[in-house]
């Protein structure tokens, strides 16, 4: 069974699925997948290229144009999504373990990801079933029937990142299928394994041949071809700003629909009144740690910018530093480990470069900033980096301006509410942010003034499938999750029916 094959390690896997068949790459090329905890290969996958992308798009085009899937009753499409959710629950342990080894996150994080993926499939199944038959538009005449209806976009190409491989895939696949589209997905070449497993679960659940296709391979070949392909109707991309810009440029040639989620530089604003009691203080510190260091900071919504009121700054940062220094680093599958490695050597090198530039520009290193000593749970070859706190930072520093995507927290200070808002909004990105305060009026004011797609008040990181996820500025365009996430995968059609047509008589004759 292909799904079993996709979960086995140490052998070449057919991770390209086109038109209902698992296959090798057309070129027969392969890629080793490394465990970031020890830098050792534990799987070998197919390495596709433009020819594989073309074959997958052709299969998705045939499946859509044949009409079978887009005209499948909504209740049947929803039932397939629910079956997939049940299969995800069945395979929770094996998929969570695979996500942990592939991306380096802790096993518990991997399990939680699988739960969230199942929730997303159930949510979009319920959403599409609960919709009406269209919106009637009053044309002012009993002889006119006018209705606005929604139809699937067509062939959807999806490009997903390496940090949350399965979760990000589900945010695209579930609404696309619920709306009646076919798709081709290209997961990150670094972390493709669970996405291949998900496609196999779709097949097991009964997805018709050609509806669900996957091509594993690099972005500069497979991803670039999907973005420019004339038979692709929509391209949905989650990743970095530079790559997202190239996707948008390639898609513009054929004027296809584009959805981009491009990361963020997210402020976590802490007012002094959020720390009035010991319990409140501990909660704010704990959430600041979670904001910055969960999954080693490799999160697009990571709260990597702590903006704290001056009167509590020293106490707050001191406790944050103390606790950050006690975070247990190691292989994600080991008991007691709280933070895993970075995903690759390249990513660790990038993070080290950010820290070096920050110190050169005047930041003060309070903790971390280096590779940890090896241990029995932390192999020397692994891509580990200590949780890092950089104090006395300012907006002119590269580490404050640019997305680090690693376990690095910068500290800035403010005195007034206006200054806090100005600092939080002083970024090219606008994905997410948080405000901590016990003043309900201030919470509403500051949240309303923040130019970020998601604002948490006295919390950090939760998301709801029912809500919408997107950003302002260079964090991208379009929305995922919620009703707007479903709308991204639809076209709107106005059907105007004249029940009693008459001559117009605009012209003589």
Tab-separated table of C-alpha atoms in Angstrom, residues 109-502:
chain	number	residue	atom	x	y	z
A	109	UNK	CA	3.959	19.158	18.734
A	110	UNK	CA	3.680	16.612	15.925
A	111	UNK	CA	0.662	14.995	17.561
A	112	UNK	CA	-1.029	18.351	18.093
A	113	UNK	CA	-0.443	19.170	14.417
A	114	UNK	CA	-2.272	16.007	13.364
A	115	UNK	CA	-5.201	16.905	15.627
A	116	UNK	CA	-5.377	20.352	14.014
A	117	UNK	CA	-5.264	18.855	10.530
A	118	UNK	CA	-8.215	16.583	11.354
A	119	UNK	CA	-10.093	19.592	12.753
A	120	UNK	CA	-9.517	21.519	9.526
A	121	UNK	CA	-10.950	18.723	7.372
A	122	UNK	CA	-14.007	18.427	9.616
A	123	UNK	CA	-14.525	22.191	9.683
A	124	UNK	CA	-14.577	22.611	5.909
A	125	UNK	CA	-16.809	19.554	5.542
A	126	UNK	CA	-19.336	21.118	7.919
A	127	UNK	CA	-18.987	24.560	6.336
A	128	UNK	CA	-19.695	23.484	2.779
A	129	UNK	CA	-22.631	21.275	3.759
A	130	UNK	CA	-24.226	24.073	5.756
A	131	UNK	CA	-24.273	26.558	2.903
A	132	UNK	CA	-27.365	27.598	0.986
A	133	UNK	CA	-28.006	27.356	-2.739
A	134	UNK	CA	-26.874	30.854	-3.603
A	135	UNK	CA	-27.756	34.466	-2.874
A	136	UNK	CA	-30.897	35.744	-4.570
A	137	UNK	CA	-30.614	39.271	-5.965
A	138	UNK	CA	-33.845	41.255	-6.284
A	139	UNK	CA	-34.041	42.447	-9.888
A	140	UNK	CA	-37.238	44.402	-9.319
A	141	UNK	CA	-39.412	42.237	-11.544
A	142	UNK	CA	-41.331	38.987	-10.983
A	143	UNK	CA	-40.207	37.902	-14.442
A	144	UNK	CA	-36.511	37.972	-13.536
A	145	UNK	CA	-34.724	35.362	-11.434
A	146	UNK	CA	-31.265	36.570	-10.416
A	147	UNK	CA	-28.934	34.566	-8.174
A	148	UNK	CA	-25.260	34.680	-7.242
A	149	UNK	CA	-23.707	31.221	-6.987
A	150	UNK	CA	-20.231	29.889	-6.230
A	151	UNK	CA	-18.326	27.431	-8.391
A	152	UNK	CA	-14.902	25.781	-8.037
A	153	UNK	CA	-11.919	27.636	-9.447
A	154	UNK	CA	-10.551	24.600	-11.296
A	155	UNK	CA	-7.007	23.265	-11.012
A	156	UNK	CA	-5.286	24.538	-7.881
A	157	UNK	CA	-1.522	24.435	-7.404
A	158	UNK	CA	-0.292	24.501	-3.811
A	159	UNK	CA	3.218	25.138	-2.523
A	160	UNK	CA	3.771	24.581	1.193
A	161	UNK	CA	6.635	25.353	3.632
A	162	UNK	CA	8.885	23.115	5.696
A	163	UNK	CA	7.959	24.261	9.196
A	164	UNK	CA	4.377	22.919	9.409
A	165	UNK	CA	4.234	20.546	6.432
A	166	UNK	CA	0.951	18.764	7.094
A	167	UNK	CA	-0.894	21.611	8.795
A	168	UNK	CA	-0.207	24.083	6.004
A	169	UNK	CA	-1.161	21.484	3.416
A	170	UNK	CA	-4.509	20.897	5.137
A	171	UNK	CA	-5.355	24.604	5.126
A	172	UNK	CA	-5.194	24.473	1.336
A	173	UNK	CA	-6.336	20.948	0.453
A	174	UNK	CA	-9.448	20.779	2.651
A	175	UNK	CA	-11.173	23.942	1.326
A	176	UNK	CA	-10.075	23.230	-2.243
A	177	UNK	CA	-11.693	19.795	-2.193
A	178	UNK	CA	-14.762	21.023	-0.335
A	179	UNK	CA	-15.318	23.563	-3.115
A	180	UNK	CA	-14.961	20.925	-5.841
A	181	UNK	CA	-11.485	21.661	-7.181
A	182	UNK	CA	-8.688	19.344	-8.197
A	183	UNK	CA	-5.138	20.063	-7.079
A	184	UNK	CA	-1.401	19.529	-7.403
A	185	UNK	CA	0.608	20.078	-4.246
A	186	UNK	CA	4.350	20.589	-3.929
A	187	UNK	CA	5.556	20.271	-0.351
A	188	UNK	CA	8.925	21.599	0.729
A	189	UNK	CA	11.682	19.369	-0.591
A	190	UNK	CA	13.081	19.321	2.972
A	191	UNK	CA	9.932	17.953	4.669
A	192	UNK	CA	7.724	16.137	2.115
A	193	UNK	CA	6.891	12.899	3.932
A	194	UNK	CA	3.660	13.644	5.781
A	195	UNK	CA	2.146	15.430	2.784
A	196	UNK	CA	2.721	12.308	0.698
A	197	UNK	CA	1.085	10.302	3.465
A	198	UNK	CA	-1.912	12.670	3.452
A	199	UNK	CA	-2.395	12.247	-0.284
A	200	UNK	CA	-2.417	8.512	0.253
A	201	UNK	CA	-5.111	8.925	2.923
A	202	UNK	CA	-7.162	10.892	0.393
A	203	UNK	CA	-6.861	7.975	-2.007
A	204	UNK	CA	-7.852	5.552	0.747
A	205	UNK	CA	-10.851	7.735	1.559
A	206	UNK	CA	-12.055	7.533	-2.034
A	207	UNK	CA	-10.747	10.588	-3.888
A	208	UNK	CA	-11.176	9.919	-7.638
A	209	UNK	CA	-8.071	9.529	-9.791
A	210	UNK	CA	-6.559	12.864	-10.775
A	211	UNK	CA	-8.272	14.886	-8.051
A	212	UNK	CA	-5.341	14.750	-5.603
A	213	UNK	CA	-1.827	14.949	-7.064
A	214	UNK	CA	1.562	15.533	-5.460
A	215	UNK	CA	4.977	16.242	-6.948
A	216	UNK	CA	7.971	16.249	-4.625
A	217	UNK	CA	10.899	18.324	-5.785
A	218	UNK	CA	12.599	21.726	-5.515
A	219	UNK	CA	10.916	25.072	-5.786
A	220	UNK	CA	13.039	26.389	-8.649
A	221	UNK	CA	11.810	23.609	-10.946
A	222	UNK	CA	8.510	22.124	-9.742
A	223	UNK	CA	7.273	25.214	-7.899
A	224	UNK	CA	8.238	27.598	-10.676
A	225	UNK	CA	6.495	25.469	-13.293
A	226	UNK	CA	3.289	25.262	-11.261
A	227	UNK	CA	3.242	29.032	-10.801
A	228	UNK	CA	3.564	29.745	-14.514
A	229	UNK	CA	1.562	26.798	-15.894
A	230	UNK	CA	-1.266	28.015	-18.174
A	231	UNK	CA	-3.582	25.171	-17.103
A	232	UNK	CA	-3.373	26.086	-13.419
A	233	UNK	CA	-6.256	28.329	-12.351
A	234	UNK	CA	-5.038	29.227	-8.857
A	235	UNK	CA	-1.688	29.167	-7.096
A	236	UNK	CA	-1.557	29.144	-3.297
A	237	UNK	CA	1.871	29.663	-1.764
A	238	UNK	CA	3.091	29.776	1.828
A	239	UNK	CA	6.737	30.621	2.361
A	240	UNK	CA	9.291	33.409	2.202
A	241	UNK	CA	8.863	36.871	0.719
A	242	UNK	CA	11.458	36.455	-2.057
A	243	UNK	CA	9.952	33.197	-3.320
A	244	UNK	CA	6.421	34.538	-2.968
A	245	UNK	CA	7.285	37.538	-5.105
A	246	UNK	CA	8.558	35.210	-7.847
A	247	UNK	CA	5.373	33.143	-7.638
A	248	UNK	CA	3.229	36.260	-8.051
A	249	UNK	CA	5.289	37.441	-11.012
A	250	UNK	CA	5.054	34.066	-12.756
A	251	UNK	CA	1.315	33.811	-12.096
A	252	UNK	CA	0.699	37.294	-13.487
A	253	UNK	CA	1.519	36.157	-17.023
A	254	UNK	CA	-1.612	34.001	-17.174
A	255	UNK	CA	-3.554	36.214	-14.720
A	256	UNK	CA	-4.364	33.280	-12.452
A	257	UNK	CA	-5.703	33.702	-8.938
A	258	UNK	CA	-2.969	34.022	-6.329
A	259	UNK	CA	-2.983	33.491	-2.554
A	260	UNK	CA	0.236	34.266	-0.681
A	261	UNK	CA	1.163	33.880	2.990
A	262	UNK	CA	4.660	35.229	3.322
A	263	UNK	CA	5.611	35.304	6.970
A	264	UNK	CA	5.885	38.020	9.549
A	265	UNK	CA	7.875	39.963	12.104
A	266	UNK	CA	5.430	39.786	14.945
A	267	UNK	CA	5.336	42.093	17.983
A	268	UNK	CA	4.404	40.903	21.469
A	269	UNK	CA	3.496	44.090	23.366
A	270	UNK	CA	3.514	43.818	27.167
A	271	UNK	CA	2.101	46.661	29.272
A	272	UNK	CA	3.069	46.953	32.935
A	273	UNK	CA	-0.529	46.504	34.098
A	274	UNK	CA	-0.449	42.950	32.685
A	275	UNK	CA	2.116	42.072	35.375
A	276	UNK	CA	0.450	43.425	38.521
A	277	UNK	CA	0.217	40.097	40.350
A	278	UNK	CA	2.755	37.291	40.510
A	279	UNK	CA	0.369	35.036	38.595
A	280	UNK	CA	-0.183	37.625	35.863
A	281	UNK	CA	3.562	38.233	35.609
A	282	UNK	CA	4.327	34.516	35.323
A	283	UNK	CA	1.635	34.078	32.668
A	284	UNK	CA	2.960	36.923	30.527
A	285	UNK	CA	6.535	35.616	30.781
A	286	UNK	CA	5.449	32.070	29.998
A	287	UNK	CA	3.533	33.199	26.930
A	288	UNK	CA	6.471	35.296	25.765
A	289	UNK	CA	8.605	32.151	25.869
A	290	UNK	CA	5.977	30.201	23.924
A	291	UNK	CA	5.620	33.034	21.422
A	292	UNK	CA	9.325	33.090	20.622
A	293	UNK	CA	10.597	29.558	21.099
A	294	UNK	CA	7.910	27.010	20.220
A	295	UNK	CA	9.230	24.820	17.355
A	296	UNK	CA	12.572	26.620	17.842
A	297	UNK	CA	11.019	29.850	16.591
A	298	UNK	CA	10.399	28.361	13.148
A	299	UNK	CA	6.869	29.737	12.982
A	300	UNK	CA	5.590	32.479	10.670
A	301	UNK	CA	3.586	33.956	13.558
A	302	UNK	CA	6.392	33.669	16.122
A	303	UNK	CA	6.472	36.528	18.625
A	304	UNK	CA	10.124	37.290	18.016
A	305	UNK	CA	9.817	40.996	18.969
A	306	UNK	CA	9.167	41.565	22.677
A	307	UNK	CA	8.073	45.183	23.166
A	308	UNK	CA	7.813	45.720	26.923
A	309	UNK	CA	6.927	48.760	29.016
A	310	UNK	CA	9.989	50.366	30.583
A	311	UNK	CA	8.793	50.181	34.195
A	312	UNK	CA	8.703	46.339	34.175
A	313	UNK	CA	11.339	45.750	31.565
A	314	UNK	CA	14.273	44.675	33.718
A	315	UNK	CA	12.280	42.305	35.926
A	316	UNK	CA	10.438	40.836	32.934
A	317	UNK	CA	13.544	40.292	30.815
A	318	UNK	CA	15.534	38.865	33.715
A	319	UNK	CA	12.911	36.189	34.366
A	320	UNK	CA	12.549	35.509	30.655
A	321	UNK	CA	16.302	35.011	30.354
A	322	UNK	CA	16.393	32.714	33.375
A	323	UNK	CA	13.688	30.465	31.977
A	324	UNK	CA	14.969	30.546	28.387
A	325	UNK	CA	18.312	29.238	29.631
A	326	UNK	CA	16.558	26.210	31.150
A	327	UNK	CA	14.715	25.109	27.994
A	328	UNK	CA	15.640	21.470	27.303
A	329	UNK	CA	17.008	21.046	23.781
A	330	UNK	CA	17.198	17.678	22.086
A	331	UNK	CA	15.809	15.170	19.646
A	332	UNK	CA	12.076	15.733	19.444
A	333	UNK	CA	11.227	12.092	20.071
A	334	UNK	CA	13.036	12.023	23.448
A	335	UNK	CA	11.060	12.335	26.689
A	336	UNK	CA	11.412	15.667	28.451
A	337	UNK	CA	12.675	17.565	25.415
A	338	UNK	CA	10.986	20.964	25.017
A	339	UNK	CA	12.656	22.268	21.875
A	340	UNK	CA	14.087	20.444	18.882
A	341	UNK	CA	16.725	21.358	16.302
A	342	UNK	CA	16.478	23.782	13.433
A	343	UNK	CA	15.345	22.144	10.229
A	344	UNK	CA	18.653	22.265	8.346
A	345	UNK	CA	22.281	23.317	8.487
A	346	UNK	CA	21.446	26.186	6.151
A	347	UNK	CA	18.778	27.457	8.520
A	348	UNK	CA	21.124	27.288	11.503
A	349	UNK	CA	23.780	29.188	9.580
A	350	UNK	CA	21.186	31.855	8.779
A	351	UNK	CA	20.209	32.217	12.444
A	352	UNK	CA	23.850	32.461	13.507
A	353	UNK	CA	24.297	35.228	10.961
A	354	UNK	CA	21.401	37.193	12.436
A	355	UNK	CA	22.829	36.939	15.942
A	356	UNK	CA	26.275	38.023	14.765
A	357	UNK	CA	24.834	41.057	12.971
A	358	UNK	CA	22.771	42.016	16.039
A	359	UNK	CA	25.832	41.972	18.297
A	360	UNK	CA	27.804	44.001	15.768
A	361	UNK	CA	24.985	46.586	15.739
A	362	UNK	CA	24.949	46.967	19.522
A	363	UNK	CA	22.511	44.380	20.879
A	364	UNK	CA	23.293	42.833	24.256
A	365	UNK	CA	23.284	39.035	24.425
A	366	UNK	CA	21.457	37.961	27.590
A	367	UNK	CA	21.375	34.212	26.950
A	368	UNK	CA	21.993	31.688	24.172
A	369	UNK	CA	23.520	32.792	20.907
A	370	UNK	CA	25.464	29.610	20.224
A	371	UNK	CA	25.303	25.912	19.473
A	372	UNK	CA	24.766	23.861	22.637
A	373	UNK	CA	27.084	21.216	23.965
A	374	UNK	CA	26.225	17.686	22.721
A	375	UNK	CA	24.464	15.292	25.083
A	376	UNK	CA	22.775	11.915	25.080
A	377	UNK	CA	19.587	13.503	23.648
A	378	UNK	CA	21.420	16.074	21.530
A	379	UNK	CA	23.745	14.541	18.930
A	380	UNK	CA	26.737	16.639	17.994
A	381	UNK	CA	25.820	16.576	14.317
A	382	UNK	CA	22.298	17.887	14.921
A	383	UNK	CA	21.239	21.400	13.909
A	384	UNK	CA	20.651	22.692	17.432
A	385	UNK	CA	20.815	26.329	18.504
A	386	UNK	CA	20.228	27.704	21.978
A	387	UNK	CA	17.173	29.889	22.719
A	388	UNK	CA	18.561	33.407	22.434
A	389	UNK	CA	17.510	36.702	24.011
A	390	UNK	CA	18.956	39.922	22.586
A	391	UNK	CA	18.416	43.018	24.739
A	392	UNK	CA	18.633	46.751	23.958
A	393	UNK	CA	17.482	46.282	20.380
A	394	UNK	CA	16.112	48.954	18.074
A	395	UNK	CA	14.379	49.186	14.714
A	396	UNK	CA	17.587	49.924	12.837
A	397	UNK	CA	18.915	46.419	13.472
A	398	UNK	CA	18.608	43.735	10.831
A	399	UNK	CA	17.483	41.200	13.459
A	400	UNK	CA	14.527	43.450	14.330
A	401	UNK	CA	13.547	44.208	10.733
A	402	UNK	CA	13.835	40.801	9.076
A	403	UNK	CA	12.246	37.421	9.749
A	404	UNK	CA	14.760	35.225	11.568
A	405	UNK	CA	12.790	31.968	11.698
A	406	UNK	CA	14.788	30.677	14.607
A	407	UNK	CA	14.906	30.763	18.433
A	408	UNK	CA	15.845	34.434	18.708
A	409	UNK	CA	13.914	37.007	20.758
A	410	UNK	CA	14.686	40.719	20.540
A	411	UNK	CA	13.736	43.163	23.306
A	412	UNK	CA	12.529	46.733	22.706
A	413	UNK	CA	11.160	49.169	25.280
A	414	UNK	CA	8.373	51.762	25.314
A	415	UNK	CA	6.963	54.332	27.747
A	416	UNK	CA	3.580	55.328	26.285
A	417	UNK	CA	0.727	53.578	24.519
A	418	UNK	CA	1.327	55.577	21.360
A	419	UNK	CA	4.988	54.585	21.376
A	420	UNK	CA	4.057	50.910	21.821
A	421	UNK	CA	1.709	51.020	18.847
A	422	UNK	CA	4.262	52.858	16.712
A	423	UNK	CA	6.942	50.273	17.460
A	424	UNK	CA	4.593	47.345	16.819
A	425	UNK	CA	3.503	48.749	13.470
A	426	UNK	CA	7.011	49.747	12.383
A	427	UNK	CA	7.499	46.705	10.165
A	428	UNK	CA	7.071	45.805	6.510
A	429	UNK	CA	5.140	42.741	7.586
A	430	UNK	CA	1.717	42.545	9.189
A	431	UNK	CA	0.891	38.945	9.967
A	432	UNK	CA	0.215	38.708	13.702
A	433	UNK	CA	0.817	40.380	17.030
A	434	UNK	CA	-0.294	40.422	20.642
A	435	UNK	CA	-1.057	42.919	23.389
A	436	UNK	CA	-0.912	42.163	27.105
A	437	UNK	CA	-2.879	44.427	29.446
A	438	UNK	CA	-5.453	44.256	32.223
A	439	UNK	CA	-7.150	47.407	30.911
A	440	UNK	CA	-10.053	46.338	28.662
A	441	UNK	CA	-10.267	49.736	27.001
A	442	UNK	CA	-6.565	49.784	26.225
A	443	UNK	CA	-6.778	46.221	24.869
A	444	UNK	CA	-9.466	47.255	22.369
A	445	UNK	CA	-7.703	50.474	21.420
A	446	UNK	CA	-4.318	48.920	20.811
A	447	UNK	CA	-5.721	45.869	19.025
A	448	UNK	CA	-7.697	48.178	16.756
A	449	UNK	CA	-4.612	50.210	15.897
A	450	UNK	CA	-2.279	47.303	15.164
A	451	UNK	CA	-1.807	46.699	11.439
A	452	UNK	CA	-1.624	42.918	11.664
A	453	UNK	CA	-3.924	40.227	10.309
A	454	UNK	CA	-4.323	38.470	13.670
A	455	UNK	CA	-4.132	40.215	17.041
A	456	UNK	CA	-4.182	38.212	20.265
A	457	UNK	CA	-5.096	39.872	23.543
A	458	UNK	CA	-3.520	38.282	26.616
A	459	UNK	CA	-2.583	35.179	24.625
A	460	UNK	CA	-0.278	34.107	21.810
A	461	UNK	CA	-0.405	31.569	18.965
A	462	UNK	CA	-3.928	30.050	19.109
A	463	UNK	CA	-5.819	29.819	15.831
A	464	UNK	CA	-9.361	28.722	15.095
A	465	UNK	CA	-10.389	26.864	11.923
A	466	UNK	CA	-13.504	29.056	11.884
A	467	UNK	CA	-11.465	32.278	11.843
A	468	UNK	CA	-9.527	33.795	8.955
A	469	UNK	CA	-5.748	33.801	8.678
A	470	UNK	CA	-3.890	36.329	6.599
A	471	UNK	CA	-1.838	39.460	6.894
A	472	UNK	CA	-1.226	43.064	5.955
A	473	UNK	CA	1.704	44.548	4.075
A	474	UNK	CA	4.340	42.087	2.887
A	475	UNK	CA	2.795	39.212	4.845
A	476	UNK	CA	0.841	38.372	1.718
A	477	UNK	CA	-2.572	38.474	0.074
A	478	UNK	CA	-5.625	36.273	0.467
A	479	UNK	CA	-7.017	34.371	3.423
A	480	UNK	CA	-6.879	30.831	4.762
A	481	UNK	CA	-9.262	29.140	7.215
A	482	UNK	CA	-12.807	30.271	7.937
A	483	UNK	CA	-15.406	31.112	5.258
A	484	UNK	CA	-12.876	33.338	3.487
A	485	UNK	CA	-10.532	30.352	3.181
A	486	UNK	CA	-13.237	28.481	1.301
A	487	UNK	CA	-13.989	31.556	-0.822
A	488	UNK	CA	-10.375	31.621	-2.052
A	489	UNK	CA	-11.048	28.369	-3.930
A	490	UNK	CA	-14.222	29.562	-5.647
A	491	UNK	CA	-15.358	31.713	-8.500
A	492	UNK	CA	-18.517	33.794	-8.223
A	493	UNK	CA	-21.125	33.564	-10.973
A	494	UNK	CA	-24.221	35.713	-11.437
A	495	UNK	CA	-27.046	33.766	-13.085
A	496	UNK	CA	-29.698	36.117	-14.493
A	497	UNK	CA	-32.810	34.454	-15.901
A	498	UNK	CA	-35.492	36.410	-17.765
A	499	UNK	CA	-38.700	34.424	-17.476
A	500	UNK	CA	-40.564	36.654	-19.941
A	501	UNK	CA	-38.116	37.982	-22.543
A	502	UNK	CA	-39.362	40.902	-24.708
